[in-house]
Amino acid sequence: MSAQPPAAGRLPFGVRLAAAMDAHGPLCVGIDPHAALLDAWGLPDTPAGLRDFSLRVVEALAGRVAAVKPQSAFFERHGSAGIAVLEEVLAALRRAGTLAILDVKRGDIGSTMAGYAQAYLADGAPLAADAITVSPYLGYGSLRPALQAAAATGRGVFVLALTSNPEGAAVQHARTASGRAVAAEVVAGAAASNAAARAAGELGSVGLVVGATVGDGVRELDLDLLAAGGPLLAPGVGAQGAGAPELQAVFGPARAHVLASSSRGVLGDGPDPVQLRRAAARAAAEAAAALRA
């Protein structure tokens, strides 16, 4: 798939993410405003509480971490008022110059996938982010509208590849007619999408979501994560159990491409902004020590 030049004046997402990871450490902080966390912060589970929580996180951490990842579901559950808050959060991140990875896990075909691409990856869209998560389980080729839109605007996508939830193995570990695991087909698709960037010595803009707690899955399924050429978004770091030994076992030579994702491990120290910054700095240092030593 040939990539179009990105929008004028905007470097490709992979290049921007690599620079942000070098500057701030390989950490992405999730904004996951579920009811229990809002309550822990002394906030109501309402659109107003959602807004207060989310904008406090942005104010505390923007410009201090490589990326911030709002989880769309926790905004969508409040209906149109929640979506309005999400638009405001994404706009605040844009103004601050901090990369926004919107966790929406969209996946569909044809004009429907093109509609999602317009919603999240088009310049001027109210919900536009620097990158989004997508699901490839209607076939990697079904992602074409999102891949094309991202390439045209200098944005990125993170494709679900190997997740740590027990149910994921039934699909991701399954073998295709060629004998290759479904997860390996996804990795191969990302590698093809990132070929030009890799040839130019750049980090590609098509990343993969690989759980930090998948154990021997990468080895058993023969996944060449380094050859994929893009960033590796890794949930499950820190509070969810994965430390340096687990990260080495899962990612091996591709560790330098890993963007560790943490939500509870940072947001649990709120709502005080100083404590949030300290928690993020600590998590970023721990991620750097584990991934870039």
C-alpha positions as MATLAB code, in Angstrom:
seq = 'MSAQPPAAGRLPFGVRLAAAMDAHGPLCVGIDPHAALLDAWGLPDTPAGLRDFSLRVVEALAGRVAAVKPQSAFFERHGSAGIAVLEEVLAALRRAGTLAILDVKRGDIGSTMAGYAQAYLADGAPLAADAITVSPYLGYGSLRPALQAAAATGRGVFVLALTSNPEGAAVQHARTASGRAVAAEVVAGAAASNAAARAAGELGSVGLVVGATVGDGVRELDLDLLAAGGPLLAPGVGAQGAGAPELQAVFGPARAHVLASSSRGVLGDGPDPVQLRRAAARAAAEAAAALRA';
ca = [
       0.000    0.000    0.000;
       1.592    3.262   -1.086;
       1.466    6.082    1.419;
       0.586    9.624    0.463;
       2.765   12.473    1.727;
       1.476   13.715    5.099;
      -0.267   17.029    5.532;
       1.919   20.050    4.916;
       4.088   20.938    7.898;
       3.305   17.774    9.891;
       5.905   15.073   10.290;
       4.669   11.470   10.195;
       3.279   10.204   13.481;
       6.055    7.639   13.927;
       8.725   10.332   13.659;
       6.904   12.588   16.122;
       6.335    9.738   18.571;
       9.984    8.665   18.451;
      11.052   12.233   19.280;
       8.519   12.452   22.132;
       9.699    9.133   23.585;
      13.310   10.321   23.453;
      12.390   13.609   25.118;
      10.020   12.374   27.835;
      10.569    8.632   28.152;
       8.625    5.735   26.600;
       5.422    6.277   28.586;
       1.835    6.823   27.508;
      -0.597    7.779   30.281;
      -4.174    6.641   29.828;
      -7.163    8.775   30.733;
      -9.600    6.121   31.962;
     -12.294    7.975   33.936;
     -14.325    5.025   35.198;
     -16.742    5.521   38.053;
     -14.464    4.170   40.792;
     -11.590    6.453   39.802;
     -13.843    9.510   39.658;
     -15.081    8.629   43.131;
     -11.505    8.215   44.395;
     -10.823   11.754   43.193;
     -13.936   13.029   44.983;
     -15.742   13.701   41.709;
     -19.268   12.738   40.615;
     -19.824   10.216   37.845;
     -21.343   12.864   35.583;
     -20.204   14.770   32.500;
     -19.073   17.580   34.804;
     -16.991   15.168   36.888;
     -15.636   13.606   33.720;
     -14.572   17.004   32.411;
     -12.967   18.057   35.675;
     -11.011   14.804   35.929;
      -9.829   14.702   32.326;
      -8.749   18.311   32.048;
      -6.884   18.074   35.360;
      -4.908   15.159   33.900;
      -4.143   17.126   30.733;
      -3.111   20.211   32.689;
      -0.840   18.191   34.980;
       0.837   16.001   32.356;
       0.740   17.740   28.969;
       4.259   18.492   27.833;
       5.685   16.029   30.366;
       4.908   12.610   28.845;
       5.341   11.168   25.376;
       1.623   10.628   24.810;
      -1.764   10.633   26.492;
      -4.377    7.991   25.669;
      -8.035    8.806   26.365;
     -10.235    5.692   26.467;
     -13.262    6.619   24.381;
     -15.624    4.183   26.117;
     -15.520    6.089   29.392;
     -16.591    9.243   27.574;
     -19.160    7.570   25.326;
     -21.037    6.142   28.303;
     -22.133    9.703   29.131;
     -23.701   10.174   25.701;
     -23.357   13.374   23.715;
     -22.205   15.305   26.792;
     -19.355   12.825   27.252;
     -18.368   13.059   23.602;
     -18.274   16.844   23.957;
     -15.837   16.420   26.860;
     -13.696   14.093   24.736;
     -13.576   16.715   21.983;
     -12.443   19.262   24.569;
      -9.746   16.926   25.911;
      -8.381   16.229   22.423;
      -8.361   19.954   21.637;
      -6.484   20.669   24.876;
      -3.847   18.072   23.992;
      -3.461   19.581   20.517;
      -2.934   23.040   21.997;
      -0.366   21.667   24.426;
       1.527   19.851   21.661;
       1.194   16.481   23.397;
       0.439   13.438   21.263;
      -3.064   12.038   21.720;
      -3.704    8.346   21.090;
      -7.458    7.800   21.119;
      -8.329    4.290   22.262;
     -11.416    3.457   20.178;
     -10.517    0.042   18.683;
     -12.609    0.646   15.570;
     -12.795   -1.996   12.858;
     -15.250   -2.320    9.966;
     -15.353   -2.483    6.192;
     -15.756   -0.168    3.236;
     -17.640    3.078    3.687;
     -18.149    2.430    7.407;
     -14.413    2.182    8.038;
     -13.965    5.270    5.890;
     -16.464    7.044    8.151;
     -14.426    6.131   11.218;
     -11.303    7.375    9.457;
     -12.994   10.705    8.735;
     -14.123   10.982   12.348;
     -10.736   10.380   13.959;
      -7.991   10.913   11.375;
      -9.099   13.845    9.221;
      -7.783   17.362    9.665;
     -10.411   19.554   11.282;
     -12.495   16.677   12.666;
     -13.710   17.442   16.216;
     -12.489   14.018   17.402;
      -9.218   14.018   15.465;
      -6.314   12.467   17.367;
      -2.675   11.905   16.494;
      -3.350    8.162   16.397;
      -6.145    5.711   17.128;
      -6.376    2.041   18.009;
      -8.001   -0.220   15.418;
      -9.140   -3.842   15.246;
      -7.986   -5.952   12.261;
     -10.304   -8.918   12.752;
     -12.293   -8.296    9.600;
      -8.962   -8.719    7.818;
      -5.960   -6.400    7.773;
      -7.079   -5.128    4.377;
     -10.302   -3.810    5.915;
      -8.178   -1.170    7.653;
      -7.202    0.406    4.327;
      -9.357    3.562    4.720;
      -7.834    4.268    8.141;
      -4.312    3.492    6.969;
      -4.709    5.785    3.980;
      -6.245    8.605    6.006;
      -3.510    8.369    8.625;
      -0.759    8.407    6.003;
      -2.313   11.380    4.219;
      -2.513   13.508    7.378;
       0.649   12.457    9.204;
      -1.293   10.480   11.788;
      -0.958    6.915   13.008;
      -2.837    3.775   13.960;
      -2.152    1.052   16.510;
      -3.432   -2.315   15.319;
      -4.462   -4.940   17.857;
      -2.011   -7.804   17.435;
      -1.487   -9.830   20.616;
      -3.542   -8.926   23.658;
      -3.338  -10.377   27.147;
      -7.034  -11.016   27.749;
      -7.711  -14.786   27.858;
     -10.390  -14.612   25.159;
      -7.981  -13.076   22.645;
      -5.984  -16.243   22.158;
      -8.860  -18.037   20.408;
      -8.545  -15.584   17.521;
      -4.975  -14.294   17.689;
      -3.310  -17.687   18.168;
      -5.435  -19.405   15.504;
      -3.643  -20.589   12.381;
      -4.517  -19.528    8.859;
      -4.492  -21.840    5.854;
      -0.807  -21.012    5.397;
      -0.057  -22.269    8.912;
       0.838  -18.820   10.183;
      -0.856  -17.444   13.300;
      -3.449  -14.706   12.845;
      -1.305  -12.443   15.038;
       1.643  -13.056   12.706;
      -0.499  -12.022    9.725;
      -1.289   -8.750   11.521;
       2.401   -8.153   12.261;
       3.237   -8.853    8.607;
       0.589   -6.342    7.508;
       2.099   -3.659    9.712;
       5.569   -4.460    8.384;
       4.356   -3.954    4.814;
       2.669   -0.677    5.747;
       5.856    0.569    7.431;
       8.289   -0.582    4.728;
       8.982    2.878    3.329;
       9.546    4.407    6.766;
      11.847    1.591    7.764;
      13.845    1.996    4.550;
      14.240    5.683    5.444;
      15.486    4.767    8.926;
      12.346    6.113   10.619;
       9.869    4.615   13.051;
       6.743    3.719   11.111;
       3.325    5.182   11.838;
       1.487    1.849   11.897;
       1.973    0.520   15.390;
       0.874   -2.666   17.099;
      -0.859   -3.271   20.406;
       0.989   -6.061   22.217;
       0.194   -6.783   25.843;
       3.157   -6.640   28.176;
       1.852   -9.707   30.013;
       1.441  -12.106   27.058;
       4.294  -14.275   28.351;
       5.767  -16.569   25.694;
       3.148  -15.640   23.095;
       5.470  -13.614   20.865;
       8.027  -16.438   20.698;
       5.471  -19.234   20.340;
       3.701  -17.480   17.463;
       6.989  -16.464   15.798;
       6.187  -12.736   15.739;
       8.976  -10.519   14.428;
       8.063   -7.316   16.237;
      11.275   -5.548   15.268;
      10.620   -6.178   11.570;
       7.170   -4.620   11.944;
       9.001   -1.289   12.035;
       6.446    0.626   14.082;
       5.800    1.546   17.706;
       4.537   -1.123   20.080;
       1.852    0.075   22.482;
       2.159   -2.131   25.552;
      -0.663   -2.190   28.101;
       0.014   -4.025   31.337;
       3.199   -2.306   32.470;
       3.812   -1.459   36.113;
       0.664   -1.715   38.232;
      -0.676   -4.488   36.010;
       2.319   -6.736   36.551;
       4.974   -6.405   33.840;
       8.446   -5.308   34.909;
      11.840   -5.377   33.217;
      12.149   -9.207   33.002;
       8.687   -9.571   31.447;
       9.312   -6.744   28.974;
      12.590   -8.323   27.897;
      10.911  -11.706   27.476;
       8.018  -10.320   25.425;
       9.700   -7.673   23.285;
      13.348   -8.728   23.104;
      15.231   -6.757   20.444;
      12.164   -4.606   19.752;
      12.157   -3.116   23.282;
      13.311    0.295   22.080;
      10.102    0.615   20.028;
       7.832   -0.010   23.009;
       5.544    2.702   24.364;
       4.505    1.543   27.817;
       0.895    2.342   28.660;
      -0.068    3.111   32.249;
      -3.289    4.409   33.702;
      -3.905    3.228   37.256;
      -0.220    3.431   38.151;
      -0.251    7.193   37.509;
      -3.853    8.337   37.957;
      -4.110    6.596   41.312;
      -1.825    9.321   42.707;
      -4.300   12.080   41.801;
      -5.971   14.422   42.029;
      -3.053   16.514   43.296;
      -1.206   17.695   40.148;
       2.208   17.588   41.805;
       1.656   13.976   42.810;
       0.432   13.151   39.304;
       3.579   14.625   37.786;
       5.771   12.727   40.222;
       3.959    9.462   39.474;
       4.299   10.022   35.721;
       7.991   10.890   36.027;
       8.573    7.789   38.119;
       6.683    5.568   35.654;
       8.556    7.082   32.687;
      11.918    6.492   34.391;
      10.985    2.906   35.204;
       9.865    2.319   31.612;
      13.066    3.804   30.235;
      15.179    1.662   32.551;
      13.301   -1.463   31.505;
      13.113   -0.737   27.789;
      16.155    1.287   26.889;
      18.913    0.041   29.186;
];
